[in-house]
Coordinates of C-alpha atoms and ligand atoms in Angstrom, one line a residue:
X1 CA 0.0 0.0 0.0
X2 CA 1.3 3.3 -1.2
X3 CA 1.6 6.8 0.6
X4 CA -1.2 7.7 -1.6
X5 CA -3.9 9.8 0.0
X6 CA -7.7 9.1 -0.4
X7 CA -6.5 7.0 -4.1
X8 CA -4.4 10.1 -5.0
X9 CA -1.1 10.5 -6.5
X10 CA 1.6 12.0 -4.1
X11 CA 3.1 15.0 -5.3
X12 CA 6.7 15.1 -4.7
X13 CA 9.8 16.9 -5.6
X14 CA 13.2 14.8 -5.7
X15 CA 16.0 17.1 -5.1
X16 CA 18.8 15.2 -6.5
X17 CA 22.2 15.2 -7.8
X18 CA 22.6 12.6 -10.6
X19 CA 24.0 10.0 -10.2
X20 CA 23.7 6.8 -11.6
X21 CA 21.1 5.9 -8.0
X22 CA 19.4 9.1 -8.7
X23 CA 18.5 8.2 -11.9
X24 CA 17.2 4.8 -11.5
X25 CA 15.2 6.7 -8.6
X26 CA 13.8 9.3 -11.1
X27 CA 12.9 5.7 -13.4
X28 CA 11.0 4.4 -10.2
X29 CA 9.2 7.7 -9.4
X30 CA 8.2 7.8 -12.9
X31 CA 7.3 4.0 -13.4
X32 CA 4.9 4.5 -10.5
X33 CA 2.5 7.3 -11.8
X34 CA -0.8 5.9 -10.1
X35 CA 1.4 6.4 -6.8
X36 CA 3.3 9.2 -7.5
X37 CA 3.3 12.4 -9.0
X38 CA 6.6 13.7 -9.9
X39 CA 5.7 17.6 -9.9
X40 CA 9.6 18.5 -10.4
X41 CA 12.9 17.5 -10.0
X42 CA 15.1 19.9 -8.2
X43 CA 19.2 19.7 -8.9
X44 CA 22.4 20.6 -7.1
X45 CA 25.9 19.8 -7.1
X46 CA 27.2 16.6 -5.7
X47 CA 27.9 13.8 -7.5
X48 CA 29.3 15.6 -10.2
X49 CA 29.2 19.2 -10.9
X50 CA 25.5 21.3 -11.0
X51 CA 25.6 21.5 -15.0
X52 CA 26.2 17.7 -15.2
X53 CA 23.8 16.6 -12.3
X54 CA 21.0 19.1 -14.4
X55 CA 21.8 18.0 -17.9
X56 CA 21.7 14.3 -16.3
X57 CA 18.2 14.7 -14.8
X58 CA 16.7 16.1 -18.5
X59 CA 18.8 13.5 -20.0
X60 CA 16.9 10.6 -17.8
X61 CA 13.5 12.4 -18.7
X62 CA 14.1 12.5 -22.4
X63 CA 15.0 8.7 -21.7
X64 CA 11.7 7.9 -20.0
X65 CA 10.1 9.7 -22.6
X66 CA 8.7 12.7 -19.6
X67 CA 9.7 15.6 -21.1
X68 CA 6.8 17.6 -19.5
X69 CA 8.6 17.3 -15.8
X70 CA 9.9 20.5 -14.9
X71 CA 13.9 21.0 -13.6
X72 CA 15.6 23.3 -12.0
X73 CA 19.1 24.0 -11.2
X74 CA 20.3 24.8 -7.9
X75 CA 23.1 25.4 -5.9
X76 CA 26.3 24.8 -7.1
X77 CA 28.2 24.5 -3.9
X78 CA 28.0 23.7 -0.5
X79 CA 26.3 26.5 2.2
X80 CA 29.7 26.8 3.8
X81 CA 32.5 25.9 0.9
X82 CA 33.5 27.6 -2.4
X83 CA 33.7 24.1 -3.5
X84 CA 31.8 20.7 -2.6
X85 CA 33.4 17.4 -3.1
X86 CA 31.9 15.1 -6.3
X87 CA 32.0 10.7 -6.4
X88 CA 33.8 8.7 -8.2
X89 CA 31.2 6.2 -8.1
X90 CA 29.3 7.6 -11.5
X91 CA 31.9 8.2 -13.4
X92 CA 32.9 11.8 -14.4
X93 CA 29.8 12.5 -16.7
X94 CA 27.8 11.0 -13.5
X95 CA 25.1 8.5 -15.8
X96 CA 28.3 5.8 -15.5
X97 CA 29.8 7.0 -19.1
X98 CA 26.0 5.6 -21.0
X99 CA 26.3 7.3 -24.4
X100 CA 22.9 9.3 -23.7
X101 CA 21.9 11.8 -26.2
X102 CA 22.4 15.6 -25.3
X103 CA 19.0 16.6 -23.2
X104 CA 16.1 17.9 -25.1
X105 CA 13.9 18.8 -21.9
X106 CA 14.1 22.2 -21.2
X107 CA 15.7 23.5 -18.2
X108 CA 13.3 26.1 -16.3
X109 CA 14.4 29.8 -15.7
X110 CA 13.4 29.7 -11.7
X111 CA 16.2 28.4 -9.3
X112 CA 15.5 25.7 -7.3
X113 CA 15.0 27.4 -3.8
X114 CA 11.8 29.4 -5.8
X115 CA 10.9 26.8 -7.7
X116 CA 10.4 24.7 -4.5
X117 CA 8.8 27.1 -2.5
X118 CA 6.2 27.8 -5.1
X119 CA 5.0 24.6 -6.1
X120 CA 5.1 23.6 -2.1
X121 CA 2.4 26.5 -1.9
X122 CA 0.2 25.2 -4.5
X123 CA -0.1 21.6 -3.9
X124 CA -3.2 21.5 -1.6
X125 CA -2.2 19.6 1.7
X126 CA 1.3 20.0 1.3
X127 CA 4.4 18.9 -1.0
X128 CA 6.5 15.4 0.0
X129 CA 10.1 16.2 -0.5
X130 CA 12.7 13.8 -1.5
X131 CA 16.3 15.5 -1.2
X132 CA 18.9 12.2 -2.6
X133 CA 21.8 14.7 -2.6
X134 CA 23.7 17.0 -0.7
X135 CA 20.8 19.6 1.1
X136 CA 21.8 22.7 -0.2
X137 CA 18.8 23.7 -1.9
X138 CA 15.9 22.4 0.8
X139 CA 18.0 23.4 3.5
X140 CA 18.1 27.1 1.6
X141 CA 14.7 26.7 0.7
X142 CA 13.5 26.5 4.4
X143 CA 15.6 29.7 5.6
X144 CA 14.7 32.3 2.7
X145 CA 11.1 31.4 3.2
X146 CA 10.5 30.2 7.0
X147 CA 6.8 29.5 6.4
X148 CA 7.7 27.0 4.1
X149 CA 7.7 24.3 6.4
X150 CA 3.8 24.8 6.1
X151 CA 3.4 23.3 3.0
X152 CA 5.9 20.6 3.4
X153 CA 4.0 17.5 4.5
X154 CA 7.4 15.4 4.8
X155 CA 10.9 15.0 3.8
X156 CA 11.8 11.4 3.1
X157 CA 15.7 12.0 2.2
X158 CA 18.9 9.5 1.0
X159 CA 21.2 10.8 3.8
X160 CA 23.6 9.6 6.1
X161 CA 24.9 6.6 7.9
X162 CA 23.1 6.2 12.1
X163 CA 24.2 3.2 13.2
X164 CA 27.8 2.1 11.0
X165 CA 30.7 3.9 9.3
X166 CA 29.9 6.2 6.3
X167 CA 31.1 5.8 3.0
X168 CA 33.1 9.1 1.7
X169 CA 35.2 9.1 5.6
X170 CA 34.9 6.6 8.4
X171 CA 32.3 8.5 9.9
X172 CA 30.5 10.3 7.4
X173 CA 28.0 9.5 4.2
X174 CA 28.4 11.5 1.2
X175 CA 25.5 13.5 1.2
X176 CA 25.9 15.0 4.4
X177 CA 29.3 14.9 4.2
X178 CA 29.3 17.6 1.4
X179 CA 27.2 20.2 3.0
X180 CA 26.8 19.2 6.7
X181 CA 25.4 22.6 7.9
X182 CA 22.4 22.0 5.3
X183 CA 21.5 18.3 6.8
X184 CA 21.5 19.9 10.1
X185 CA 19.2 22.5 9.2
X186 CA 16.8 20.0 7.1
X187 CA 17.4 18.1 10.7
X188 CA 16.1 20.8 12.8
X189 CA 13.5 22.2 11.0
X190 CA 10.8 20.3 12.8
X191 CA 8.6 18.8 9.7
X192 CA 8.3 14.8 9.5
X193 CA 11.6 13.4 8.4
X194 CA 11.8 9.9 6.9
X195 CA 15.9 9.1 6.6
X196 CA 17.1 6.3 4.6
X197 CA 20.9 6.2 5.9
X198 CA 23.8 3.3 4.8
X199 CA 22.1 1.5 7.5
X200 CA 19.3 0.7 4.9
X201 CA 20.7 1.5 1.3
X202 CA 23.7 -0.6 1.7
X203 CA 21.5 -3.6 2.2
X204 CA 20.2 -2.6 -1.2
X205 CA 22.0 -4.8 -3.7
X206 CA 20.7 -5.9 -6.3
X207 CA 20.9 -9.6 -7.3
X208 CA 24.0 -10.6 -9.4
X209 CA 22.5 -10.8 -13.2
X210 CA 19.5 -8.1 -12.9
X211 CA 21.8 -5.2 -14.8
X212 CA 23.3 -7.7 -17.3
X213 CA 19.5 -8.9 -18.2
X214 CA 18.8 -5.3 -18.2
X215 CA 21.2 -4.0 -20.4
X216 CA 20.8 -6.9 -22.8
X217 CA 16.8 -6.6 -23.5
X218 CA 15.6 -4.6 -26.8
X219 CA 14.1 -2.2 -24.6
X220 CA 16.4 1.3 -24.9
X221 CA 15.2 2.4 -21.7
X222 CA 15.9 -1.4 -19.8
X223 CA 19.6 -1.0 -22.1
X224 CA 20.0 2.2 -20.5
X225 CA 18.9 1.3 -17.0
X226 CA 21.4 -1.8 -17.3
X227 CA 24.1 -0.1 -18.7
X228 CA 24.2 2.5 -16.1
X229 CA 23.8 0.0 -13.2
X230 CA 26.5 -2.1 -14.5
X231 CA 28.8 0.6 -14.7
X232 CA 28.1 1.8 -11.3
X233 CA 27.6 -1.3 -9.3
X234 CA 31.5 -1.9 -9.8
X235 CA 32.3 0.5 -7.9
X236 CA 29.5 1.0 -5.7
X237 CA 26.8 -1.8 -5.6
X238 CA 23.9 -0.5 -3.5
X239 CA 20.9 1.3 -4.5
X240 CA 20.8 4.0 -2.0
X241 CA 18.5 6.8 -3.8
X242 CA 16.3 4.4 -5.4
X243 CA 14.9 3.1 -1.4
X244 CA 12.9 6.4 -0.9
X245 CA 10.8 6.2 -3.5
X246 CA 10.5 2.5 -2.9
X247 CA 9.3 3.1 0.2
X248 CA 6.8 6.1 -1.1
X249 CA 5.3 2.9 -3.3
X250 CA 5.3 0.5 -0.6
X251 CA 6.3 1.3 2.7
X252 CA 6.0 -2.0 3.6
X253 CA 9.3 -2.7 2.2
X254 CA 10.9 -1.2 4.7
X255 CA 11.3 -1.1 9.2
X256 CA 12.8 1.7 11.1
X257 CA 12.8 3.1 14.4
X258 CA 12.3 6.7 15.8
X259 CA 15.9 8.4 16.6
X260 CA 17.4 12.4 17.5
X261 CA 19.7 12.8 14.9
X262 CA 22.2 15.9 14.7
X263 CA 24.8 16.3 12.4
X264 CA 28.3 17.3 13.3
X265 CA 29.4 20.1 12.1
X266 CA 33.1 20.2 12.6
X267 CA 36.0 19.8 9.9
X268 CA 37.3 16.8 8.8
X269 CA 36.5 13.1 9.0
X270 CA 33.3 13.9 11.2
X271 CA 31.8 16.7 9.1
X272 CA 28.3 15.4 8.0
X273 CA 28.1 12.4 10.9
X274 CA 24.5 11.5 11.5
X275 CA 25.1 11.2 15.5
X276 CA 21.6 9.3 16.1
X277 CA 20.1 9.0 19.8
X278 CA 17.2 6.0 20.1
X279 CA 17.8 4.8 24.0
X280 CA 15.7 6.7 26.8
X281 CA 19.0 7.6 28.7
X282 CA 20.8 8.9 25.5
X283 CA 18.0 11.0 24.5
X284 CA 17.9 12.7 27.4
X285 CA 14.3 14.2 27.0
X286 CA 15.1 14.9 23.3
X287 CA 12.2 14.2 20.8
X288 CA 12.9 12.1 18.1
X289 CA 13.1 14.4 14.8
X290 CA 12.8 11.4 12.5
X291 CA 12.5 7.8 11.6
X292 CA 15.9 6.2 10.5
X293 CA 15.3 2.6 8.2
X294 CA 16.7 -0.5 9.2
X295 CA 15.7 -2.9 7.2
X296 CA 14.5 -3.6 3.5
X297 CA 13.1 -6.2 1.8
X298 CA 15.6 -6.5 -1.1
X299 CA 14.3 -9.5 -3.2
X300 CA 10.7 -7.2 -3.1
X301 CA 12.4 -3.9 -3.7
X302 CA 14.2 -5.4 -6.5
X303 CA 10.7 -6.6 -7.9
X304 CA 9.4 -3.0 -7.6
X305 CA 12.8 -1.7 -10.0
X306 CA 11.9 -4.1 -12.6
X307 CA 7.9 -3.5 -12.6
X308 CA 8.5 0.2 -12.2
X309 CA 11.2 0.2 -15.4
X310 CA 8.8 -2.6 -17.8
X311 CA 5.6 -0.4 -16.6
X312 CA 7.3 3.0 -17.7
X313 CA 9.0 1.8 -20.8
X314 CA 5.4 0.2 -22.1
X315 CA 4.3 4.0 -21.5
X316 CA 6.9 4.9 -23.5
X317 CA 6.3 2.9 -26.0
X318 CA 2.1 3.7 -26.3
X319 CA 3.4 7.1 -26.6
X320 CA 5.9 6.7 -29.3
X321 CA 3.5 4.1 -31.2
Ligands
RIB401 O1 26.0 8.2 -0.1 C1 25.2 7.9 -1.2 C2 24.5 9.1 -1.7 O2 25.5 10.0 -2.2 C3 23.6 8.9 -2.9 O3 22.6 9.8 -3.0 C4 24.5 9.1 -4.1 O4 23.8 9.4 -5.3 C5 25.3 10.3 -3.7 O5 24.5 11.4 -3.9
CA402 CA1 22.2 11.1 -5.0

């Protein structure tokens, strides 16, 4: 059972910073239109630079076939740097070096801070935000316009690592690690937070020949999907961005327990660290500010990729036809 309201799509924006796992997110979000309703996709820098990460997301949407999906660029560097940090994971165009063709969807005028504040205040009972980069833009978002918050009705976010080592230092996961003071406002700015962490996403691997099939079918898009995957899952094999939207399709997929995270904000190894509080006697009459996943159901989650990708692709395909 979706997060759908009373049978309704739920609008979201993902705020992301592609990325080979941001992409295959944007694939799920669109493969999943009876669930969700992608309203725009907000980009920053991260992975790779802020013109790659924004000609990556219009290149995924002229894949899918969605040109109508508004983006928006963003910020270009961390809150408190001249200069954020990028992964080698994706390769240095980001899509895993996949030969795709130079975007066609337009890129909007707005920036990303307006873009999100606007559409926040027109989607009746609120937006769902779904920052899977660095949170440079939501975290700016929130301080020029401090009523935002109002017409966020959650933030379900690809960040950090609560209960293990991080992956970019020993303490630290990428996306916080690049722009710690952002996470730490998104973390203190007291609207429901859903945070998919290491913890979860590094459970996330998918099973040995599932990019290989992909990349071999006729299907451009399933090529495309493969390709990328393959290319990325040799450096890094888990599906981190792609869990929030899983769990926005089927929360069932997933456990997690209530925690007070903070992030530390010092230099170094520790910048970005998720320090998360569950026990009684470590909270110390702190309220949790958010529910960190656990667990996920990987042989299910790995279903949901392939029905969102062959349900999106047959769209593509009545449109085209
Ligand atoms: O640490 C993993 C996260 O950092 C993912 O969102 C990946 O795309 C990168 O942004
Ligand atoms: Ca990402």
């Amino acid at each position: 059972m979706s997060q759908m309201t009373d049978a309704k799509p739920l609008p979201i924006i993902i705020d992301c910073d592609p990325g080979v796992d941001d992409a295959i997110a944007i694939l799920m979000a669109l493969g999943n239109k009876d669930a969700i309703d992608l309203r725009a996709i907000t980009c920053v820098a991260g992975n790779v630079p802020l013109s790659s990460t924004s000609a990556n997301a219009r290149r995924v949407l002229d894949l899918a076939g969605c040109s109508e999906v508004p983006v928006y660029n963003g910020c270009a560097h961390p809150i408190m740097k001249q200069k954020g940090r990028t992964s080698s994971a994706h390769g240095t165009d980001g899509l895993g070096g996949v030969n795709l063709r130079d975007p066609v969807t337009p890129l909007q005028d707005d920036h990303a801070i307006d873009a999100i504040n606007r559409i926040a205040r027109e989607t009746p009972g609120g937006i769902v935000l779904c920052p899977i980069g660095p949170m440079t833009n939501v975290a700016l978002a929130l301080l020029r316009y401090p009523d935002l918050r109002d017409h966020i009705r959650q933030i379900v976010l690809m960040g950090g690592a609560c209960f293990g080592p991080g992956n970019i230092t020993p303490l630290a996961e990428f996306n916080f690690h690049v722009d710690p003071h952002a996470a730490q406002i998104v973390m203190t700015a007291v609207i429901p937070i859903m945070l998919f962490g290491l913890d979860v996403t590094r459970q996330a691997i998918l099973s040995k020949s599932f990019s290989k099939d992909l990349a071999a079918a006729e299907e451009p898009l399933f090529q495309a999907a493969g390709q990328m995957l393959g290319a990325y899952e040799s450096r890094d094999p888990c599906l981190h961005d792609p869990c929030v939207i899983a769990w926005l399709v089927d929360p069932g997929l997933f456990k997690s327990v209530p925690a007070h995270v903070e992030i530390t904000l010092s230099e170094g190894d520790a910048a970005g660290q998720s320090v998360a509080r569950t026990q009684a006697r470590h909270l110390n009459n702190r309220e949790p500010n958010c529910e960190v996943m656990t667990e996920v159901d990987v042989p299910r989650l790995e279903a949901l990729l392939k029905d969102s990708l062959t349900t999106l692709a047959s769209e593509s395909a009545l449109q085209t036809s």
